[in-house]
């Protein structure tokens, strides 16, 4: 069955960096564009970034542009999100998703 | 960016009764290929989102047929024909026509009266 398993979340101080991973299985990972979507505590869903199936193109929400970088390794069926210059407002559950399927999320808390 | 507006934001329903959620977009969601990329997601308490409906009216695998989607252009609706206890949660619409960004509605919280 399809599985998306995020990892790498944690507590980090403002201005620091964090790298999230998403391990995929059960489908042909290399054929899908894949997204990061986040949800601040008690809030709605916010799209963060997408990377096309071959990794040739990425798009970002304005709120993270220039600070976050999405990447993928199709040989490892893994998606990444490098988050730099973290801000308190980046605190959220981060999900990887192809919209038909979602991971369980990994929690990022930015706090001093 | 396309703004998605849902109503109501809170929907108390009686078990076995129908429920309806509206979603309006700030511009037409008909794409250049003629498709309308409007999805509906359910998020039960403490769970990840789950897609219910894609391209306005297509149910995902395993989604009960009491869920249906309809609409066109800028106005869309998710209907639950008979609400069950397991339907409690927050429902989101999302557009994927004019990207980036993909944009979600604010969410509609469905609860049992």
PDB file of C-alpha atoms in Angstrom:
ATOM      1  CA  UNK A   1       0.000   0.000   0.000  1.00  0.00           C
ATOM      2  CA  UNK A   2       1.041   3.629  -0.476  1.00  0.00           C
ATOM      3  CA  UNK A   3       3.053   5.106   2.368  1.00  0.00           C
ATOM      4  CA  UNK A   4       4.540   8.549   2.872  1.00  0.00           C
ATOM      5  CA  UNK A   5       6.571   8.828   6.053  1.00  0.00           C
ATOM      6  CA  UNK A   6       7.906  12.209   7.119  1.00  0.00           C
ATOM      7  CA  UNK A   7      10.755  12.726   9.544  1.00  0.00           C
ATOM      8  CA  UNK A   8      13.174  15.393  10.707  1.00  0.00           C
ATOM      9  CA  UNK A   9      10.883  17.675  12.662  1.00  0.00           C
ATOM     10  CA  UNK A  10      11.750  19.061  16.053  1.00  0.00           C
ATOM     11  CA  UNK A  11      12.252  22.177  18.121  1.00  0.00           C
ATOM     12  CA  UNK A  12      14.597  24.782  16.691  1.00  0.00           C
ATOM     13  CA  UNK A  13      15.474  28.378  17.488  1.00  0.00           C
ATOM     14  CA  UNK A  14      14.545  31.229  15.172  1.00  0.00           C
ATOM     15  CA  UNK A  15      17.104  31.733  12.437  1.00  0.00           C
ATOM     16  CA  UNK A  16      18.302  28.152  12.517  1.00  0.00           C
ATOM     17  CA  UNK A  17      17.856  25.403   9.912  1.00  0.00           C
ATOM     18  CA  UNK A  18      16.108  22.059   9.688  1.00  0.00           C
ATOM     19  CA  UNK A  19      15.845  19.391   7.000  1.00  0.00           C
ATOM     20  CA  UNK A  20      12.714  17.320   6.602  1.00  0.00           C
ATOM     21  CA  UNK A  21      12.545  14.011   4.758  1.00  0.00           C
ATOM     22  CA  UNK A  22       9.656  12.054   3.302  1.00  0.00           C
ATOM     23  CA  UNK A  23      10.152   8.388   2.435  1.00  0.00           C
ATOM     24  CA  UNK A  24       7.713   7.069  -0.144  1.00  0.00           C
ATOM     25  CA  UNK A  25       6.702   3.521  -0.967  1.00  0.00           C
ATOM     26  CA  UNK A  26       3.916   1.615  -2.675  1.00  0.00           C
ATOM     27  CA  UNK A  27       3.774   3.708  -5.827  1.00  0.00           C
ATOM     28  CA  UNK A  28       6.044   4.830  -8.636  1.00  0.00           C
ATOM     29  CA  UNK A  29       7.553   7.814  -6.856  1.00  0.00           C
ATOM     30  CA  UNK A  30       9.498   9.061  -9.860  1.00  0.00           C
ATOM     31  CA  UNK A  31       6.314   9.628 -11.874  1.00  0.00           C
ATOM     32  CA  UNK A  32       4.703  12.061  -9.425  1.00  0.00           C
ATOM     33  CA  UNK A  33       5.108  15.702  -8.642  1.00  0.00           C
ATOM     34  CA  UNK A  34       5.067  15.888  -4.862  1.00  0.00           C
ATOM     35  CA  UNK A  35       4.207  18.644  -2.420  1.00  0.00           C
ATOM     36  CA  UNK A  36       4.879  19.884   1.078  1.00  0.00           C
ATOM     37  CA  UNK A  37       1.791  21.233   2.845  1.00  0.00           C
ATOM     38  CA  UNK A  38       1.821  22.634   6.370  1.00  0.00           C
ATOM     39  CA  UNK A  39      -0.705  23.277   9.096  1.00  0.00           C
ATOM     40  CA  UNK A  40      -0.031  25.637  11.968  1.00  0.00           C
ATOM     41  CA  UNK A  41      -1.507  24.556  15.314  1.00  0.00           C
ATOM     42  CA  UNK A  42      -5.287  24.935  15.193  1.00  0.00           C
ATOM     43  CA  UNK A  43      -5.187  26.451  11.716  1.00  0.00           C
ATOM     44  CA  UNK A  44      -5.951  25.420   8.150  1.00  0.00           C
ATOM     45  CA  UNK A  45      -3.868  23.892   5.401  1.00  0.00           C
ATOM     46  CA  UNK A  46      -1.198  25.926   3.614  1.00  0.00           C
ATOM     47  CA  UNK A  47       0.598  24.768   0.493  1.00  0.00           C
ATOM     48  CA  UNK A  48       4.372  25.220   0.835  1.00  0.00           C
ATOM     49  CA  UNK A  49       6.222  23.821  -2.181  1.00  0.00           C
ATOM     50  CA  UNK A  50       6.131  21.368  -5.056  1.00  0.00           C
ATOM     51  CA  UNK A  51       8.762  19.578  -7.100  1.00  0.00           C
ATOM     52  CA  UNK A  52       8.036  18.007 -10.465  1.00  0.00           C
ATOM     53  CA  UNK A  53       8.506  14.289 -11.059  1.00  0.00           C
ATOM     54  CA  UNK A  54      11.979  14.555 -12.579  1.00  0.00           C
ATOM     55  CA  UNK A  55      13.127  17.255 -10.174  1.00  0.00           C
ATOM     56  CA  UNK A  56      13.475  19.759 -12.996  1.00  0.00           C
ATOM     57  CA  UNK A  57      11.222  22.405 -11.556  1.00  0.00           C
ATOM     58  CA  UNK A  58      10.165  23.616  -8.142  1.00  0.00           C
ATOM     59  CA  UNK A  59       7.610  26.150  -6.976  1.00  0.00           C
ATOM     60  CA  UNK A  60       7.249  27.815  -3.595  1.00  0.00           C
ATOM     61  CA  UNK A  61       4.737  29.757  -1.568  1.00  0.00           C
ATOM     62  CA  UNK A  62       5.727  33.393  -1.185  1.00  0.00           C
ATOM     63  CA  UNK A  63       5.943  32.877   2.588  1.00  0.00           C
ATOM     64  CA  UNK A  64       8.902  30.488   2.222  1.00  0.00           C
ATOM     65  CA  UNK A  65      10.501  31.561  -1.052  1.00  0.00           C
ATOM     66  CA  UNK A  66      14.226  32.140  -0.673  1.00  0.00           C
ATOM     67  CA  UNK A  67      14.355  30.311   2.655  1.00  0.00           C
ATOM     68  CA  UNK A  68      13.105  26.791   1.863  1.00  0.00           C
ATOM     69  CA  UNK A  69      14.374  24.400  -0.803  1.00  0.00           C
ATOM     70  CA  UNK A  70      12.519  21.314  -1.961  1.00  0.00           C
ATOM     71  CA  UNK A  71      14.432  18.451  -3.539  1.00  0.00           C
ATOM     72  CA  UNK A  72      14.051  14.763  -4.268  1.00  0.00           C
ATOM     73  CA  UNK A  73      16.130  11.654  -4.788  1.00  0.00           C
ATOM     74  CA  UNK A  74      14.208   9.335  -7.060  1.00  0.00           C
ATOM     75  CA  UNK A  75      16.786   6.580  -6.532  1.00  0.00           C
ATOM     76  CA  UNK A  76      15.860   6.599  -2.825  1.00  0.00           C
ATOM     77  CA  UNK A  77      12.152   7.412  -3.251  1.00  0.00           C
ATOM     78  CA  UNK A  78      12.688  10.317  -0.885  1.00  0.00           C
ATOM     79  CA  UNK A  79      11.557  13.939  -0.804  1.00  0.00           C
ATOM     80  CA  UNK A  80      13.309  16.642   1.180  1.00  0.00           C
ATOM     81  CA  UNK A  81      12.603  20.118   2.483  1.00  0.00           C
ATOM     82  CA  UNK A  82      15.585  22.199   3.555  1.00  0.00           C
ATOM     83  CA  UNK A  83      14.319  24.971   5.792  1.00  0.00           C
ATOM     84  CA  UNK A  84      16.688  27.863   6.528  1.00  0.00           C
ATOM     85  CA  UNK A  85      16.233  31.113   8.444  1.00  0.00           C
ATOM     86  CA  UNK A  86      13.307  29.618  10.332  1.00  0.00           C
ATOM     87  CA  UNK A  87      10.760  31.936  11.875  1.00  0.00           C
ATOM     88  CA  UNK A  88       8.275  31.478  14.698  1.00  0.00           C
ATOM     89  CA  UNK A  89       5.482  31.554  12.097  1.00  0.00           C
ATOM     90  CA  UNK A  90       6.958  28.460  10.402  1.00  0.00           C
ATOM     91  CA  UNK A  91       5.775  26.416  13.392  1.00  0.00           C
ATOM     92  CA  UNK A  92       3.471  23.766  11.941  1.00  0.00           C
ATOM     93  CA  UNK A  93       2.859  20.150  11.103  1.00  0.00           C
ATOM     94  CA  UNK A  94       4.517  19.507   7.747  1.00  0.00           C
ATOM     95  CA  UNK A  95       2.957  16.945   5.422  1.00  0.00           C
ATOM     96  CA  UNK A  96       4.311  15.500   2.201  1.00  0.00           C
ATOM     97  CA  UNK A  97       1.557  14.722  -0.232  1.00  0.00           C
ATOM     98  CA  UNK A  98       0.601  13.893  -3.772  1.00  0.00           C
ATOM     99  CA  UNK A  99      -2.874  15.040  -2.705  1.00  0.00           C
ATOM    100  CA  UNK A 100      -4.316  11.576  -3.318  1.00  0.00           C
ATOM    101  CA  UNK A 101      -2.030  10.374  -0.527  1.00  0.00           C
ATOM    102  CA  UNK A 102      -0.702  12.138   2.576  1.00  0.00           C
ATOM    103  CA  UNK A 103       1.888  11.309   5.169  1.00  0.00           C
ATOM    104  CA  UNK A 104       1.268  11.456   8.905  1.00  0.00           C
ATOM    105  CA  UNK A 105       3.231  14.687   9.195  1.00  0.00           C
ATOM    106  CA  UNK A 106       6.251  15.852  11.148  1.00  0.00           C
ATOM    107  CA  UNK A 107       6.005  18.689  13.670  1.00  0.00           C
ATOM    108  CA  UNK A 108       8.330  21.678  13.427  1.00  0.00           C
ATOM    109  CA  UNK A 109       8.397  24.079  16.352  1.00  0.00           C
ATOM    110  CA  UNK A 110      10.366  27.297  16.042  1.00  0.00           C
ATOM    111  CA  UNK A 111      10.849  28.859  19.429  1.00  0.00           C
ATOM    112  CA  UNK A 112      13.516  30.596  21.438  1.00  0.00           C
TER     113      UNK A 112
ATOM    114  CA  UNK B   1      -3.509  34.154  -6.126  1.00  0.00           C
ATOM    115  CA  UNK B   2      -6.895  32.454  -6.242  1.00  0.00           C
ATOM    116  CA  UNK B   3      -8.814  32.922  -3.014  1.00  0.00           C
ATOM    117  CA  UNK B   4     -11.041  30.048  -1.912  1.00  0.00           C
ATOM    118  CA  UNK B   5     -13.951  30.952   0.372  1.00  0.00           C
ATOM    119  CA  UNK B   6     -15.917  28.268   2.195  1.00  0.00           C
ATOM    120  CA  UNK B   7     -19.238  28.544   3.959  1.00  0.00           C
ATOM    121  CA  UNK B   8     -20.330  27.860   6.539  1.00  0.00           C
ATOM    122  CA  UNK B   9     -17.210  27.647   8.679  1.00  0.00           C
ATOM    123  CA  UNK B  10     -19.080  25.628  11.284  1.00  0.00           C
ATOM    124  CA  UNK B  11     -21.782  23.090  10.482  1.00  0.00           C
ATOM    125  CA  UNK B  12     -23.664  21.309  13.267  1.00  0.00           C
ATOM    126  CA  UNK B  13     -25.614  18.404  11.797  1.00  0.00           C
ATOM    127  CA  UNK B  14     -27.963  15.722  13.046  1.00  0.00           C
ATOM    128  CA  UNK B  15     -26.967  12.123  12.441  1.00  0.00           C
ATOM    129  CA  UNK B  16     -28.669  10.774   9.355  1.00  0.00           C
ATOM    130  CA  UNK B  17     -29.427  14.222   7.976  1.00  0.00           C
ATOM    131  CA  UNK B  18     -27.817  15.781   4.890  1.00  0.00           C
ATOM    132  CA  UNK B  19     -25.074  18.382   4.987  1.00  0.00           C
ATOM    133  CA  UNK B  20     -23.776  20.782   2.380  1.00  0.00           C
ATOM    134  CA  UNK B  21     -20.590  22.879   2.200  1.00  0.00           C
ATOM    135  CA  UNK B  22     -20.055  25.665  -0.290  1.00  0.00           C
ATOM    136  CA  UNK B  23     -16.737  26.699  -1.802  1.00  0.00           C
ATOM    137  CA  UNK B  24     -16.280  29.737  -4.033  1.00  0.00           C
ATOM    138  CA  UNK B  25     -13.180  30.757  -5.919  1.00  0.00           C
ATOM    139  CA  UNK B  26     -12.110  34.294  -6.784  1.00  0.00           C
ATOM    140  CA  UNK B  27     -11.760  33.314 -10.431  1.00  0.00           C
ATOM    141  CA  UNK B  28     -12.936  30.531 -12.684  1.00  0.00           C
ATOM    142  CA  UNK B  29     -11.227  27.213 -12.057  1.00  0.00           C
ATOM    143  CA  UNK B  30     -11.631  25.960 -15.606  1.00  0.00           C
ATOM    144  CA  UNK B  31      -8.149  25.232 -16.887  1.00  0.00           C
ATOM    145  CA  UNK B  32      -6.728  25.565 -20.342  1.00  0.00           C
ATOM    146  CA  UNK B  33      -7.212  21.850 -20.867  1.00  0.00           C
ATOM    147  CA  UNK B  34     -10.911  22.138 -20.067  1.00  0.00           C
ATOM    148  CA  UNK B  35     -10.586  20.421 -16.698  1.00  0.00           C
ATOM    149  CA  UNK B  36     -11.590  22.007 -13.397  1.00  0.00           C
ATOM    150  CA  UNK B  37      -9.084  21.256 -10.673  1.00  0.00           C
ATOM    151  CA  UNK B  38     -11.172  21.522  -7.534  1.00  0.00           C
ATOM    152  CA  UNK B  39     -10.640  18.924  -4.804  1.00  0.00           C
ATOM    153  CA  UNK B  40     -12.235  18.259  -1.441  1.00  0.00           C
ATOM    154  CA  UNK B  41     -10.387  16.943   1.605  1.00  0.00           C
ATOM    155  CA  UNK B  42     -11.542  15.599   4.937  1.00  0.00           C
ATOM    156  CA  UNK B  43      -9.446  15.923   8.083  1.00  0.00           C
ATOM    157  CA  UNK B  44     -10.730  13.935  11.022  1.00  0.00           C
ATOM    158  CA  UNK B  45      -9.566  15.002  14.495  1.00  0.00           C
ATOM    159  CA  UNK B  46      -5.919  14.135  15.037  1.00  0.00           C
ATOM    160  CA  UNK B  47      -5.488  12.719  11.523  1.00  0.00           C
ATOM    161  CA  UNK B  48      -3.857  13.759   8.269  1.00  0.00           C
ATOM    162  CA  UNK B  49      -6.027  15.118   5.490  1.00  0.00           C
ATOM    163  CA  UNK B  50      -7.632  12.640   3.136  1.00  0.00           C
ATOM    164  CA  UNK B  51      -8.803  13.473  -0.352  1.00  0.00           C
ATOM    165  CA  UNK B  52     -12.471  12.680  -0.949  1.00  0.00           C
ATOM    166  CA  UNK B  53     -13.205  14.270  -4.316  1.00  0.00           C
ATOM    167  CA  UNK B  54     -11.021  15.354  -7.233  1.00  0.00           C
ATOM    168  CA  UNK B  55     -11.829  17.442 -10.297  1.00  0.00           C
ATOM    169  CA  UNK B  56     -15.133  18.618  -8.806  1.00  0.00           C
ATOM    170  CA  UNK B  57     -17.095  15.388  -8.725  1.00  0.00           C
ATOM    171  CA  UNK B  58     -14.862  12.308  -8.854  1.00  0.00           C
ATOM    172  CA  UNK B  59     -14.812  10.251  -5.683  1.00  0.00           C
ATOM    173  CA  UNK B  60     -11.503   8.769  -4.587  1.00  0.00           C
ATOM    174  CA  UNK B  61     -11.213   5.040  -4.041  1.00  0.00           C
ATOM    175  CA  UNK B  62     -12.825   3.912  -0.805  1.00  0.00           C
ATOM    176  CA  UNK B  63     -14.846   7.088  -0.300  1.00  0.00           C
ATOM    177  CA  UNK B  64     -18.441   6.296   0.623  1.00  0.00           C
ATOM    178  CA  UNK B  65     -21.009   7.225  -1.988  1.00  0.00           C
ATOM    179  CA  UNK B  66     -22.825   9.461   0.502  1.00  0.00           C
ATOM    180  CA  UNK B  67     -20.166  12.046  -0.404  1.00  0.00           C
ATOM    181  CA  UNK B  68     -20.691  13.915  -3.655  1.00  0.00           C
ATOM    182  CA  UNK B  69     -19.192  16.968  -5.282  1.00  0.00           C
ATOM    183  CA  UNK B  70     -20.696  19.316  -7.804  1.00  0.00           C
ATOM    184  CA  UNK B  71     -20.316  22.760  -9.307  1.00  0.00           C
ATOM    185  CA  UNK B  72     -18.603  24.644 -12.053  1.00  0.00           C
ATOM    186  CA  UNK B  73     -16.710  27.827 -12.758  1.00  0.00           C
ATOM    187  CA  UNK B  74     -16.410  29.518  -9.376  1.00  0.00           C
ATOM    188  CA  UNK B  75     -19.092  27.799  -7.293  1.00  0.00           C
ATOM    189  CA  UNK B  76     -18.708  24.315  -5.859  1.00  0.00           C
ATOM    190  CA  UNK B  77     -20.482  22.155  -3.293  1.00  0.00           C
ATOM    191  CA  UNK B  78     -19.667  19.113  -1.209  1.00  0.00           C
ATOM    192  CA  UNK B  79     -22.706  17.182  -0.047  1.00  0.00           C
ATOM    193  CA  UNK B  80     -23.045  14.424   2.503  1.00  0.00           C
ATOM    194  CA  UNK B  81     -26.360  12.692   1.901  1.00  0.00           C
ATOM    195  CA  UNK B  82     -26.701  11.237   5.408  1.00  0.00           C
ATOM    196  CA  UNK B  83     -24.168  12.275   8.005  1.00  0.00           C
ATOM    197  CA  UNK B  84     -22.574   9.535  10.077  1.00  0.00           C
ATOM    198  CA  UNK B  85     -20.528   9.896  13.262  1.00  0.00           C
ATOM    199  CA  UNK B  86     -17.287   9.156  11.395  1.00  0.00           C
ATOM    200  CA  UNK B  87     -17.850  12.224   9.198  1.00  0.00           C
ATOM    201  CA  UNK B  88     -16.964  14.602  12.028  1.00  0.00           C
ATOM    202  CA  UNK B  89     -13.973  16.722  11.138  1.00  0.00           C
ATOM    203  CA  UNK B  90     -12.857  19.657   9.031  1.00  0.00           C
ATOM    204  CA  UNK B  91     -13.459  19.780   5.298  1.00  0.00           C
ATOM    205  CA  UNK B  92     -11.324  21.794   2.892  1.00  0.00           C
ATOM    206  CA  UNK B  93     -11.681  22.668  -0.750  1.00  0.00           C
ATOM    207  CA  UNK B  94      -8.532  23.274  -2.793  1.00  0.00           C
ATOM    208  CA  UNK B  95      -7.885  24.613  -6.262  1.00  0.00           C
ATOM    209  CA  UNK B  96      -5.104  23.280  -8.463  1.00  0.00           C
ATOM    210  CA  UNK B  97      -5.884  25.110 -11.683  1.00  0.00           C
ATOM    211  CA  UNK B  98      -4.008  28.384 -11.208  1.00  0.00           C
ATOM    212  CA  UNK B  99      -0.739  27.360  -9.625  1.00  0.00           C
ATOM    213  CA  UNK B 100       1.436  28.245  -7.940  1.00  0.00           C
ATOM    214  CA  UNK B 101       0.188  28.458  -5.327  1.00  0.00           C
ATOM    215  CA  UNK B 102      -2.325  25.698  -4.757  1.00  0.00           C
ATOM    216  CA  UNK B 103      -4.832  27.331  -2.429  1.00  0.00           C
ATOM    217  CA  UNK B 104      -7.168  25.920   0.196  1.00  0.00           C
ATOM    218  CA  UNK B 105     -10.378  27.203   1.658  1.00  0.00           C
ATOM    219  CA  UNK B 106     -10.444  28.108   5.355  1.00  0.00           C
ATOM    220  CA  UNK B 107     -12.061  24.819   6.305  1.00  0.00           C
ATOM    221  CA  UNK B 108     -15.557  23.877   7.476  1.00  0.00           C
ATOM    222  CA  UNK B 109     -15.890  22.128  10.807  1.00  0.00           C
ATOM    223  CA  UNK B 110     -18.610  19.475  10.779  1.00  0.00           C
ATOM    224  CA  UNK B 111     -19.879  18.384  14.174  1.00  0.00           C
ATOM    225  CA  UNK B 112     -22.813  16.381  15.437  1.00  0.00           C
ATOM    226  CA  UNK B 113     -25.625  18.258  17.162  1.00  0.00           C
TER     227      UNK B 113
END
